[in-house]
Coordinates of C-alpha atoms and ligand atoms in Angstrom, one line a residue:
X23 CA -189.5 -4.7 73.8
X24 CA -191.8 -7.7 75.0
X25 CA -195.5 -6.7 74.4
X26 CA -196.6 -10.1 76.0
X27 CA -197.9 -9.8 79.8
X28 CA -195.1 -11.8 81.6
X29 CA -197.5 -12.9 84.4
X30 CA -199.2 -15.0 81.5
X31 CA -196.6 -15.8 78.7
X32 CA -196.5 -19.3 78.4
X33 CA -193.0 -21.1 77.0
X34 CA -195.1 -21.5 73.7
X35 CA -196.1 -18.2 72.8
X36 CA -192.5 -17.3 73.8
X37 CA -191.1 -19.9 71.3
X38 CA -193.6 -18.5 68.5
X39 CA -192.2 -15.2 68.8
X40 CA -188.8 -16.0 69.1
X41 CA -189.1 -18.0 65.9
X42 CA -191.1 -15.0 64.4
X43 CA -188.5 -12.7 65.0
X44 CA -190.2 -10.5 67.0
X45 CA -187.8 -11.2 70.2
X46 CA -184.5 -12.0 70.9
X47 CA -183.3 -14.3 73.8
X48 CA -181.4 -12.0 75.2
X49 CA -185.1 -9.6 75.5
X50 CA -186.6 -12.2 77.2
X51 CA -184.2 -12.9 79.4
X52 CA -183.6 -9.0 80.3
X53 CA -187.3 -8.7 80.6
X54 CA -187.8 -12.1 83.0
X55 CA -184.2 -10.5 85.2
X56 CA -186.2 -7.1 85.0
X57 CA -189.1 -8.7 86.4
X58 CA -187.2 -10.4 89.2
X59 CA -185.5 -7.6 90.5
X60 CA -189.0 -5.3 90.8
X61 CA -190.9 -8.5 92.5
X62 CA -188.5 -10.9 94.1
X63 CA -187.7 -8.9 97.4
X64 CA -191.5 -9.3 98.6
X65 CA -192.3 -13.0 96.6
X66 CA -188.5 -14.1 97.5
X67 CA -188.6 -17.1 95.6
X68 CA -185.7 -17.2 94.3
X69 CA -182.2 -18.5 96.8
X70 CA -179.8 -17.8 94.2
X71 CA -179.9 -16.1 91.0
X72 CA -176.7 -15.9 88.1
X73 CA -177.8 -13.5 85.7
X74 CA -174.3 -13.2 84.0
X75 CA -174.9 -17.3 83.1
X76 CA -178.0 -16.4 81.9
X77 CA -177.3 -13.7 79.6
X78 CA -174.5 -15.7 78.5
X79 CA -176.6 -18.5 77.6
X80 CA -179.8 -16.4 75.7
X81 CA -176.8 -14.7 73.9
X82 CA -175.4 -18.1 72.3
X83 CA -178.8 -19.0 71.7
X84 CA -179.3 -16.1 69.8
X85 CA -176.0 -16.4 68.0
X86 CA -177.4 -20.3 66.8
X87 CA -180.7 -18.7 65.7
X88 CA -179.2 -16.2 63.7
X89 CA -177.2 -19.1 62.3
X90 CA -180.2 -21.3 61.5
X91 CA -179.0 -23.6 64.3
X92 CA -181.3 -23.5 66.9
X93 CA -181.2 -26.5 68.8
X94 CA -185.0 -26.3 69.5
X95 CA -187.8 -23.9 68.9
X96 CA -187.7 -23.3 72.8
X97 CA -183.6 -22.3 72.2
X98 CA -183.3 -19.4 74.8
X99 CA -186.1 -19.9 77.1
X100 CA -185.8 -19.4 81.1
X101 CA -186.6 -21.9 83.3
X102 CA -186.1 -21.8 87.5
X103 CA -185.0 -24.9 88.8
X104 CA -186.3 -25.9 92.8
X105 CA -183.0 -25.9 95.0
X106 CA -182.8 -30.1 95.0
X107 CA -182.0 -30.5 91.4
X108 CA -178.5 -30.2 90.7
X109 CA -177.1 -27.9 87.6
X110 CA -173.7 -27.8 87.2
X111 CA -171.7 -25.2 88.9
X112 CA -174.5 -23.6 90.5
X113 CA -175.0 -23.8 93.9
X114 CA -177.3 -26.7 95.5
X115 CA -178.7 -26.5 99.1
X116 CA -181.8 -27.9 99.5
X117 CA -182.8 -25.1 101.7
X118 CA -180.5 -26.8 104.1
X119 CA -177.4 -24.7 106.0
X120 CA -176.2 -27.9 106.2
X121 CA -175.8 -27.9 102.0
X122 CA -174.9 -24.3 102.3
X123 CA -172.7 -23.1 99.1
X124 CA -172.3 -26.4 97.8
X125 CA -171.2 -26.3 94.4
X126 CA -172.3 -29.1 92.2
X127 CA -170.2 -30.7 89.8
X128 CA -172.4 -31.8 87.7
X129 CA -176.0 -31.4 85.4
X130 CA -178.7 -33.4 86.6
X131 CA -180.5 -35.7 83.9
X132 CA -183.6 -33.4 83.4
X133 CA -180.9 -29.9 83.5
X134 CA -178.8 -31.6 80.7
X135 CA -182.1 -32.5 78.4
X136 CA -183.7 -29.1 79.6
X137 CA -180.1 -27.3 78.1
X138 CA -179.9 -29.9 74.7
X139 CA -182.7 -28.2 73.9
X140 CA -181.4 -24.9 75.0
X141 CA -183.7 -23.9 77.9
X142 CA -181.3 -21.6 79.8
X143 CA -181.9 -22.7 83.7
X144 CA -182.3 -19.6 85.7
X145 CA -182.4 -19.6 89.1
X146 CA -182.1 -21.8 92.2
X147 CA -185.7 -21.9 93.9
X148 CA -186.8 -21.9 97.2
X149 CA -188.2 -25.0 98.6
X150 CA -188.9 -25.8 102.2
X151 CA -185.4 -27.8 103.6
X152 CA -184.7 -31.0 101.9
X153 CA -188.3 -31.0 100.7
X154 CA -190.1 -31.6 103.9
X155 CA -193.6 -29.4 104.1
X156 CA -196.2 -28.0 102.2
X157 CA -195.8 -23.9 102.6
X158 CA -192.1 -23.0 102.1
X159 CA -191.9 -22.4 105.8
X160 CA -189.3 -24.8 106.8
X161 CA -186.6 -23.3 104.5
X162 CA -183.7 -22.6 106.4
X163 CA -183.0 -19.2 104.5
X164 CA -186.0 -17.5 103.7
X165 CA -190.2 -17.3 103.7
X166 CA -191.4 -17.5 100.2
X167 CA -194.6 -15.4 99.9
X168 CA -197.9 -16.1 97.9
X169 CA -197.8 -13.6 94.6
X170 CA -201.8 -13.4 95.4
X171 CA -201.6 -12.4 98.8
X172 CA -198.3 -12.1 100.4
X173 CA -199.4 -12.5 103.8
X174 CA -199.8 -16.4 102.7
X175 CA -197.9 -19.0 102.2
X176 CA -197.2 -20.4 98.1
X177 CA -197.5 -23.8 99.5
X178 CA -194.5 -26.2 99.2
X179 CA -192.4 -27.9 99.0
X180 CA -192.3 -26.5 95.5
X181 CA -193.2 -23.4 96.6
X182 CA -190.6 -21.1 94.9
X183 CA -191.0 -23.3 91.7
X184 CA -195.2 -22.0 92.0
X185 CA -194.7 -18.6 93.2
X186 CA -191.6 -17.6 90.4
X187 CA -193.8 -19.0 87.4
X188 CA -197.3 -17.0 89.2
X189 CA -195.4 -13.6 89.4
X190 CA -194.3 -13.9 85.7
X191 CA -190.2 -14.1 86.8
X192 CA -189.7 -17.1 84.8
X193 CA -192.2 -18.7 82.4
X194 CA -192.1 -22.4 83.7
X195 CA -190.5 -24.1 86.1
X196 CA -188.8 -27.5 87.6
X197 CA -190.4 -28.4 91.0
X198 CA -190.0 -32.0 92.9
X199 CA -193.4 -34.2 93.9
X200 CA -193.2 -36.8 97.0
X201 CA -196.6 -36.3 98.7
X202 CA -198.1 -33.2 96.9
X203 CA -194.8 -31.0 96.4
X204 CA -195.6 -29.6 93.0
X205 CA -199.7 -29.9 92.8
X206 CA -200.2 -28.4 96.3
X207 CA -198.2 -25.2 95.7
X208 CA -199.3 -24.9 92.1
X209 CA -203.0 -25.5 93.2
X210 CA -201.9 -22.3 96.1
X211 CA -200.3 -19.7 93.0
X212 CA -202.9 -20.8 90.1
X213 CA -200.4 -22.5 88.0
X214 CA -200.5 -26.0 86.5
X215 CA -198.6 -29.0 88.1
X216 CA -197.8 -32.0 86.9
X217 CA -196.6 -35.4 89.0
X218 CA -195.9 -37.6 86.0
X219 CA -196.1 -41.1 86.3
X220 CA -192.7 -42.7 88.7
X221 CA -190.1 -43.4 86.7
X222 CA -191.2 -41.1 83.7
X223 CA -188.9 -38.5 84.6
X224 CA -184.5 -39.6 85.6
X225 CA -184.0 -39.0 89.1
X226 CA -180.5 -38.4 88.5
X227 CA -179.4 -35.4 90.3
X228 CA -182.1 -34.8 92.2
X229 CA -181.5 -34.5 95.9
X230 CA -183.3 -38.3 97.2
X231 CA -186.1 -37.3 100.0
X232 CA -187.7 -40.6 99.7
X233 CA -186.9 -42.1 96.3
X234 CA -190.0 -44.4 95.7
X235 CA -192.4 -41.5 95.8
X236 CA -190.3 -38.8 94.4
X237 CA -190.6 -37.5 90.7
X238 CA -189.7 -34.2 89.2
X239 CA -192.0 -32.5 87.2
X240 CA -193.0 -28.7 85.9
X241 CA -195.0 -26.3 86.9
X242 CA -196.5 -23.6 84.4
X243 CA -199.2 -21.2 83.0
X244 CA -201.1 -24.2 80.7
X245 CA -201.0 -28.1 79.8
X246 CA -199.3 -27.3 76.6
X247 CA -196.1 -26.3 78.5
X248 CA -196.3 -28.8 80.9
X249 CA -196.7 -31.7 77.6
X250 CA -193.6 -29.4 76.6
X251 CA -191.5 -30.0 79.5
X252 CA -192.5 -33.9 80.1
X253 CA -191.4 -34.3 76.2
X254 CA -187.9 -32.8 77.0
X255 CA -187.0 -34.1 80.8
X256 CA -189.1 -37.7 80.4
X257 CA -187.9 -40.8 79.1
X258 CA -185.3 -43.7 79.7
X259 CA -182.2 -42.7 81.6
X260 CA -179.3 -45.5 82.2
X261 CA -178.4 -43.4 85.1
X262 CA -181.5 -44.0 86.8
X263 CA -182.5 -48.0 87.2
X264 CA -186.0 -46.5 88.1
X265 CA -186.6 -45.0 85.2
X266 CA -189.1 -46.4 82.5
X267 CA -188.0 -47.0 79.4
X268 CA -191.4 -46.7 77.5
X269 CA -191.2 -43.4 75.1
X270 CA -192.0 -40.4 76.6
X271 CA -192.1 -38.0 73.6
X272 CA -195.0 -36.4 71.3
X273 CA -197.5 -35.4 74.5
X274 CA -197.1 -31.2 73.1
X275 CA -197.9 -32.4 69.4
X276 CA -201.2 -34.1 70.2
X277 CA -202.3 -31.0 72.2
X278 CA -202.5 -28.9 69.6
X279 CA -205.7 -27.6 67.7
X280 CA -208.0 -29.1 70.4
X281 CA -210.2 -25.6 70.6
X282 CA -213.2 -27.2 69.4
X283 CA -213.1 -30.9 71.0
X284 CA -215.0 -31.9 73.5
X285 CA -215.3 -34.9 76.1
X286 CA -217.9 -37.1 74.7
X287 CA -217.3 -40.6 75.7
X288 CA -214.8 -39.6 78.6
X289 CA -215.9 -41.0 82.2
X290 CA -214.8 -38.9 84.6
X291 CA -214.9 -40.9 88.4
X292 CA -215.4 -38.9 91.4
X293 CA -213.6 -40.5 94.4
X294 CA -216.4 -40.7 97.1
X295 CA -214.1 -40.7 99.7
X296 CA -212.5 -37.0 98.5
X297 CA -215.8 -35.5 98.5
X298 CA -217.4 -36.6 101.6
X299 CA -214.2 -35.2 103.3
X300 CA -215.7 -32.6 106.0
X301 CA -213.3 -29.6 106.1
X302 CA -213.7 -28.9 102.4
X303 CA -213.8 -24.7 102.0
X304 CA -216.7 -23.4 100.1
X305 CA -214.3 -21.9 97.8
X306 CA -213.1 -25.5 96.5
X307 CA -216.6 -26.7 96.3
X308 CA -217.3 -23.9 93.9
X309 CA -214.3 -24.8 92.1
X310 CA -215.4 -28.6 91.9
X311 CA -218.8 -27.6 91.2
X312 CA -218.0 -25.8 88.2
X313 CA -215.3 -28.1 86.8
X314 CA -218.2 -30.9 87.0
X315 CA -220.8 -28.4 85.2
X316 CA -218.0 -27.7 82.6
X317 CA -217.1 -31.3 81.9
X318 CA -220.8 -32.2 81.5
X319 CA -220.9 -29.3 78.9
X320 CA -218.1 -30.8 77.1
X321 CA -220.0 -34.4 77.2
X322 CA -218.4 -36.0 79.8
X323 CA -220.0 -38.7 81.7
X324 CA -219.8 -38.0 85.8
X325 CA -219.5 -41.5 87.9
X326 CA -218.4 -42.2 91.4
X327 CA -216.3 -44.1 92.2
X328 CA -214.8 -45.5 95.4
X329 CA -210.8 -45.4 96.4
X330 CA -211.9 -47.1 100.1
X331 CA -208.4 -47.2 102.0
X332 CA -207.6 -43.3 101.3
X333 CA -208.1 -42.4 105.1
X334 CA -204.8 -44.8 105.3
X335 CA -202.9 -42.8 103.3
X336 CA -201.3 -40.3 105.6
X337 CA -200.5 -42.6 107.8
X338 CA -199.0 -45.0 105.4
X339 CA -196.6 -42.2 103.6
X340 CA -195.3 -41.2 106.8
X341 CA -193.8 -44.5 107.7
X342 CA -192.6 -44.9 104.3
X343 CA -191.7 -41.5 103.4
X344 CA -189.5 -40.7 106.8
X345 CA -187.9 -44.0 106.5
X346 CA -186.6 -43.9 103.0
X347 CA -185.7 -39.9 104.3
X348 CA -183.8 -41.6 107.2
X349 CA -182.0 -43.4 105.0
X350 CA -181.2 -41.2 102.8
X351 CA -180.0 -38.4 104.4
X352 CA -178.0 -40.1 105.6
X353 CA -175.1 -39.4 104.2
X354 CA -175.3 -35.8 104.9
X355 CA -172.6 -35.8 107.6
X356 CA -170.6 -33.2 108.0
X357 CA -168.0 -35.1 106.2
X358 CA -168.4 -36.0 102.7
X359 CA -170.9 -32.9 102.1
X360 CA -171.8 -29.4 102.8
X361 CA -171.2 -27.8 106.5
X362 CA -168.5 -29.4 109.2
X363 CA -169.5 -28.4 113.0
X364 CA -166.4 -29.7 114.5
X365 CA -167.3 -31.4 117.0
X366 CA -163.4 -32.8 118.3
X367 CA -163.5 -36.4 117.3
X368 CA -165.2 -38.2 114.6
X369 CA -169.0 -39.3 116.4
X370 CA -169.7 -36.0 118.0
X371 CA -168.8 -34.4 114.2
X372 CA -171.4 -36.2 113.1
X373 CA -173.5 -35.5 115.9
X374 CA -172.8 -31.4 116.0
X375 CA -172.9 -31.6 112.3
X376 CA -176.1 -32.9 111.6
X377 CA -177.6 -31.1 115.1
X378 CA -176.6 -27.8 114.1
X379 CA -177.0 -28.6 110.0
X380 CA -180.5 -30.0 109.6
X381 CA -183.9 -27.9 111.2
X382 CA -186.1 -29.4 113.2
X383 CA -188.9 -30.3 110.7
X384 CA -185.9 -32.8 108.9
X385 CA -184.6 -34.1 112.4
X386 CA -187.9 -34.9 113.2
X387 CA -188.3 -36.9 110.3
X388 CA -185.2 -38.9 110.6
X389 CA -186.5 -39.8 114.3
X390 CA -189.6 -41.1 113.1
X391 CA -187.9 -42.8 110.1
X392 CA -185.2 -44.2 111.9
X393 CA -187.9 -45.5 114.6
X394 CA -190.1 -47.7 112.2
X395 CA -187.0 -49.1 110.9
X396 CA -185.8 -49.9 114.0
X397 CA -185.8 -54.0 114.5
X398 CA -188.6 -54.2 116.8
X399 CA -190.6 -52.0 115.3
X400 CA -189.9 -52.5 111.6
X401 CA -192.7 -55.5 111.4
X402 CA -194.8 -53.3 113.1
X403 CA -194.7 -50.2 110.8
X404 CA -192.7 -50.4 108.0
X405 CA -193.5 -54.0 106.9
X406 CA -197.1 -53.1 107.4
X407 CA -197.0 -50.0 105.7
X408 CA -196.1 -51.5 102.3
X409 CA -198.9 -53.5 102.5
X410 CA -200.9 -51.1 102.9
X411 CA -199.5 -49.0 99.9
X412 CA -200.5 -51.7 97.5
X413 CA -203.9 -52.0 99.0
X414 CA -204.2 -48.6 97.8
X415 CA -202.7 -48.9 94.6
X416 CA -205.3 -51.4 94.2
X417 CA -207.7 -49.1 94.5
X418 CA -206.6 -46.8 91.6
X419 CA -206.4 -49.7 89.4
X420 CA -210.2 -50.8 90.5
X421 CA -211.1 -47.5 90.2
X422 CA -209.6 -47.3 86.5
X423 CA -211.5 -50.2 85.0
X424 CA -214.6 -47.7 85.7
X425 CA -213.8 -44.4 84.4
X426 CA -210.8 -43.0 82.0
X427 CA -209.7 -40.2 85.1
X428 CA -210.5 -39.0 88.3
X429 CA -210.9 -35.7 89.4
X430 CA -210.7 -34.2 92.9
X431 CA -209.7 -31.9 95.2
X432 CA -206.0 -30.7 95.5
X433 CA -206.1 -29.1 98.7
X434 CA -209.7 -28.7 101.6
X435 CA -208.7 -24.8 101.2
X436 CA -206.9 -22.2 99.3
X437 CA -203.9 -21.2 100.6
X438 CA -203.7 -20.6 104.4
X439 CA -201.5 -17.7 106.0
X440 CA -198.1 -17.5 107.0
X441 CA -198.1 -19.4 110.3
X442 CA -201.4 -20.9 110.5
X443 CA -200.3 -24.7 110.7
X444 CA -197.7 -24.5 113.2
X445 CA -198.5 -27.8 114.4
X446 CA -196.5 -30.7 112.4
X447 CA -199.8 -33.0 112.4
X448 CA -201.9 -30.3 111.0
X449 CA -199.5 -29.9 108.3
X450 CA -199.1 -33.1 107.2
X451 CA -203.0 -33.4 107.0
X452 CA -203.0 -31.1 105.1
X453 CA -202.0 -33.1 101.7
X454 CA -204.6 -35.8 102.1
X455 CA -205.5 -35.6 98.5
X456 CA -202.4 -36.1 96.8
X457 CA -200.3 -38.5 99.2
X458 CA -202.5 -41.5 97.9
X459 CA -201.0 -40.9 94.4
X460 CA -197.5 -40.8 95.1
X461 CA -197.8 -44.3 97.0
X462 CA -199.9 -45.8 94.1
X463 CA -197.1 -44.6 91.5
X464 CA -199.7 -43.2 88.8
X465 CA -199.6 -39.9 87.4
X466 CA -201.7 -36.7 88.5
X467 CA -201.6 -32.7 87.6
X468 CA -203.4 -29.8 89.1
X469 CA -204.9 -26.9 87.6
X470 CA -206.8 -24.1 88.5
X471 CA -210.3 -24.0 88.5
X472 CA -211.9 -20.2 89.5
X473 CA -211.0 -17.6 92.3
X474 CA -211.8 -17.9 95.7
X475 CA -214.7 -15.0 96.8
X476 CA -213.8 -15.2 100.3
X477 CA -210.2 -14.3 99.7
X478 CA -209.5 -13.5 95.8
X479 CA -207.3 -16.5 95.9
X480 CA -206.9 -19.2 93.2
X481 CA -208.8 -22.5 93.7
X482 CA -207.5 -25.9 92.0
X483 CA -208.6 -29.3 90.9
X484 CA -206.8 -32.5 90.6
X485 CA -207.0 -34.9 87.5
X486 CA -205.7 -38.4 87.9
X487 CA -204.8 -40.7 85.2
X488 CA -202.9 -44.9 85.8
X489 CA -199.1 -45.1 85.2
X490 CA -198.4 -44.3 81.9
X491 CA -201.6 -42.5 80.8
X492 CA -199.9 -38.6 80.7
X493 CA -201.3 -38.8 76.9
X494 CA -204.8 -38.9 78.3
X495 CA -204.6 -36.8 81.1
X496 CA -202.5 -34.1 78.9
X497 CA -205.8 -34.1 76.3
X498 CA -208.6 -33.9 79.2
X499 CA -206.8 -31.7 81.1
X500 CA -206.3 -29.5 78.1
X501 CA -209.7 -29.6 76.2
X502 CA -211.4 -28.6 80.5
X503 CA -208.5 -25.6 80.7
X504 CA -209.8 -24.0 77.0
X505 CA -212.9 -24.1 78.1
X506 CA -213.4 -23.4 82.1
X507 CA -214.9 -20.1 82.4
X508 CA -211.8 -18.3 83.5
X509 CA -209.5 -18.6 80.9
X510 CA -205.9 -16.9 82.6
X511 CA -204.7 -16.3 86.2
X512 CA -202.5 -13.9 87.2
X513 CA -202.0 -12.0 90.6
X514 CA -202.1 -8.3 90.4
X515 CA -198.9 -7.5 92.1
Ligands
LIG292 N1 -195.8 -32.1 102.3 C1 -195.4 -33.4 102.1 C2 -194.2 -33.7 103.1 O1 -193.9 -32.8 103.8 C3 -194.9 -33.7 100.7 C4 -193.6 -33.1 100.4 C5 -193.2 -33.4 99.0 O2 -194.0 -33.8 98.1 N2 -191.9 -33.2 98.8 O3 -193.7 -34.7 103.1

């Protein structure tokens, strides 16, 4: 029997007592399927969920343990994967009906280093369709709810990856990051999430929303699993001409025995256009408030620090982000993938396929994509927009040569209820504070920082670090999470 609380067990303590002995794979696993089946019909994270694989797999990995051949010390560890990274023969839909029941054929860079290692991926996670919102609501299939209060929304797009790992059905978790997708829902369930650096982490296999801002990443109970993770998915790919090829290995080994370090000589910059935001919730302030009064404690040096184009930053991912999306999907025609809607002849296929296939959150996006690409416009918006997306990744590299990280809000507010942002524009305001990262290309992870009073709800911050720098944002964001006054989070239900 598993003693541990499964609402808190992190991938480490789970690989310390499988390697003590004290459980077997095939316990955990039970335990995590267990779990599901007693939470999942209210949370509904998970889309699809083959337990026979999964026993299958924590059986074998028992068998090599007993054998002395474990292929890592995580050998038989759960982890859910978000619906728009491919494993083979599981199903991948996006949260689309237009990818409804499509099989794929084959393992996605990060699934195949996740399964060398002998992860066992379990699940298929929802996400909101093709990994356009921020609050699971525009899935095609189903509402994921909030494990904290299930009258709100987990956030999204990731928000099946947040909710699955904050209701202790799975200990960690893949999720996908193109304007906020993993720190936003993380930030909404009290987990961690991590947006490493672009082109850390192989995008081979993932589902392309708009492939200059998107990067996979996990989403977990600590920093050490997240280090964890990075160390296994990260690293040159030759499938992926994106991908870096600088080493992305040893971030978990230099986390460990930090308990009594602290942060002197660390500059922490706060942005002074992310504070002087109005709209910020009183619950977020308190959470800011007390991450700066903790990292003061530790030693760190507070300085602020100006990022002065983020009010274009909306504005700018829009264009870009719905025109790479335009592009990209594409090839989602009724044809070569997914659902046909015959339509007689070949156009109005197309035409009834992609009409009836995509919702409207992803036709309105390939509107608006296909619109500032259009050739009297492209000058206009598009051209324009790239400017503007190396003014601001300017201003993170100015911003760098004054302080070693930033810190700042994830969200303006905890997460909101089920329906409360039904207008597009109101939505897509909503992930002011981490678009601006995805268009600069640097790396970012959000943890949380206290509980809400007004609503018992978790409450995040958001450290930033340049391209490249997940060693030093690992080690802050490590020594500030052993030492913030609330130590674990976990929803009662
Ligand atoms: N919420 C943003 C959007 O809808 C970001 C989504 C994401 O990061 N995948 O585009």
């Amino acid at each position: 029997m598993i003693k541990a609380d499964l609402k808190t067990l992190t991938v480490h303590a789970a690989a310390d007592m499988l390697s003590a002995n004290e459980i077997s794979s095939l316990e955990l696993c039970n335990a995590y399927i267990e779990r599901i089946e007693k939470v999942d019909s209210q949370v509904k994270a998970f889309l699809k969920l083959d337990k026979n694989d999964i026993l299958k797999r924590a059986a074998d990995a028992d068998a090599r343990r007993a054998d002395g051949k474990e292929l890592s010390p995580y050998d038989g560890i759960p982890i859910g994967i978000k619906d728009c990274i491919v494993t083979e023969k599981q199903t991948c839909s996006c949260a689309s009906k237009l990818l409804e029941n499509v099989v794929s054929p084959y393992d996605s860079t990060v699934v195949a280093r996740l399964k060398a290692k002998g992860f066992i991926p379990a699940g298929r996670l929802n996400m909101d369709e093709f990994a356009m919102g921020s609050s699971c609501e525009n899935s095609a299939f189903q509402k994921t709810a909030n494990p904290w209060d299930l009258k709100r929304v987990p956030g999204g797009s990731s928000g099946g990856s947040a909710a699955c790992v904050a209701a202790g059905e799975v200990p960690v978790s893949l999720g996908s990051d193109t304007g906020g997708s993993i720190r936003q829902p993380a930030a909404f369930c009290g987990v961690v999430g991590l947006k490493p650096t672009y082109g850390r982490v192989s995008r081979y296999g993932l589902v392309a929303f708009a492939s200059s801002l998107d990067q996979i990443g996990p989403l977990s109970h600590d920093v050490l699993d997240s280090a964890i993770i990075l160390d296994t998915i990260g690293g040159l790919d030759p499938k992926d001409s994106t991908s870096l090829p600088e080493p992305c290995t040893g971030f978990a080994d230099a986390l460990k025995d930090l308990e009594d370090k602290d942060l002197n000589g660390v500059k922490v910059g706060l942005p002074k256009e992310y504070f002087d935001t109005e709209g910020i919730s009183e619950g977020v302030r308190k959470g800011l408030d007390d991450t700066i009064a903790t990292l003061k404690k530790l030693g760190a040096e507070i300085v602020e620090v100006s990022l002065p184009h983020t009010k274009y930053a909306v504005s700018v991912y829009y264009v870009i982000a719905t025109a790479e999306a335009s592009a990209n999907l594409a090839r989602f025609d009724g044809v070569r993938y997914g659902v046909r809607k015959d339509g007689g002849d070949l156009i109005a296929t197309y035409f009834k396929s992609r009409g009836e296939g995509f919702g409207d959150e992803v036709q309105r996006r390939i509107l608006l994509g296909t619109y500032v690409l259009s050739s009297g416009y492209y000058d206009a918006y598009y051209l324009r927009a790239q400017k503007v997306r190396t003014l601001i990744r300017r201003d993170f590299e100015e911003a760098a040569k004054q302080c070693d990280i930033l810190l700042t809000p994830v969200t303006t507010a905890p997460a909101f209820k089920f329906g409360a942002k039904s207008d597009p524009l109101q939505m897509y305001l909503s992930d002011i504070f981490t678009i601006a990262l995805n268009l600069s290309g640097a790396c970012g992870i959000s943890l949380p920082a206290g509980i809400s009073e007004a609503n018992k709800i978790p409450v995040a911050i958001q450290f930033i670090a340049p391209a490249l720098e997940e060693a030093k944002l690992f080690r802050i964001a490590r020594i500030f999470e052993l030492n913030r006054d609330q130590k674990e989070f976990a929803p009662e239900l």
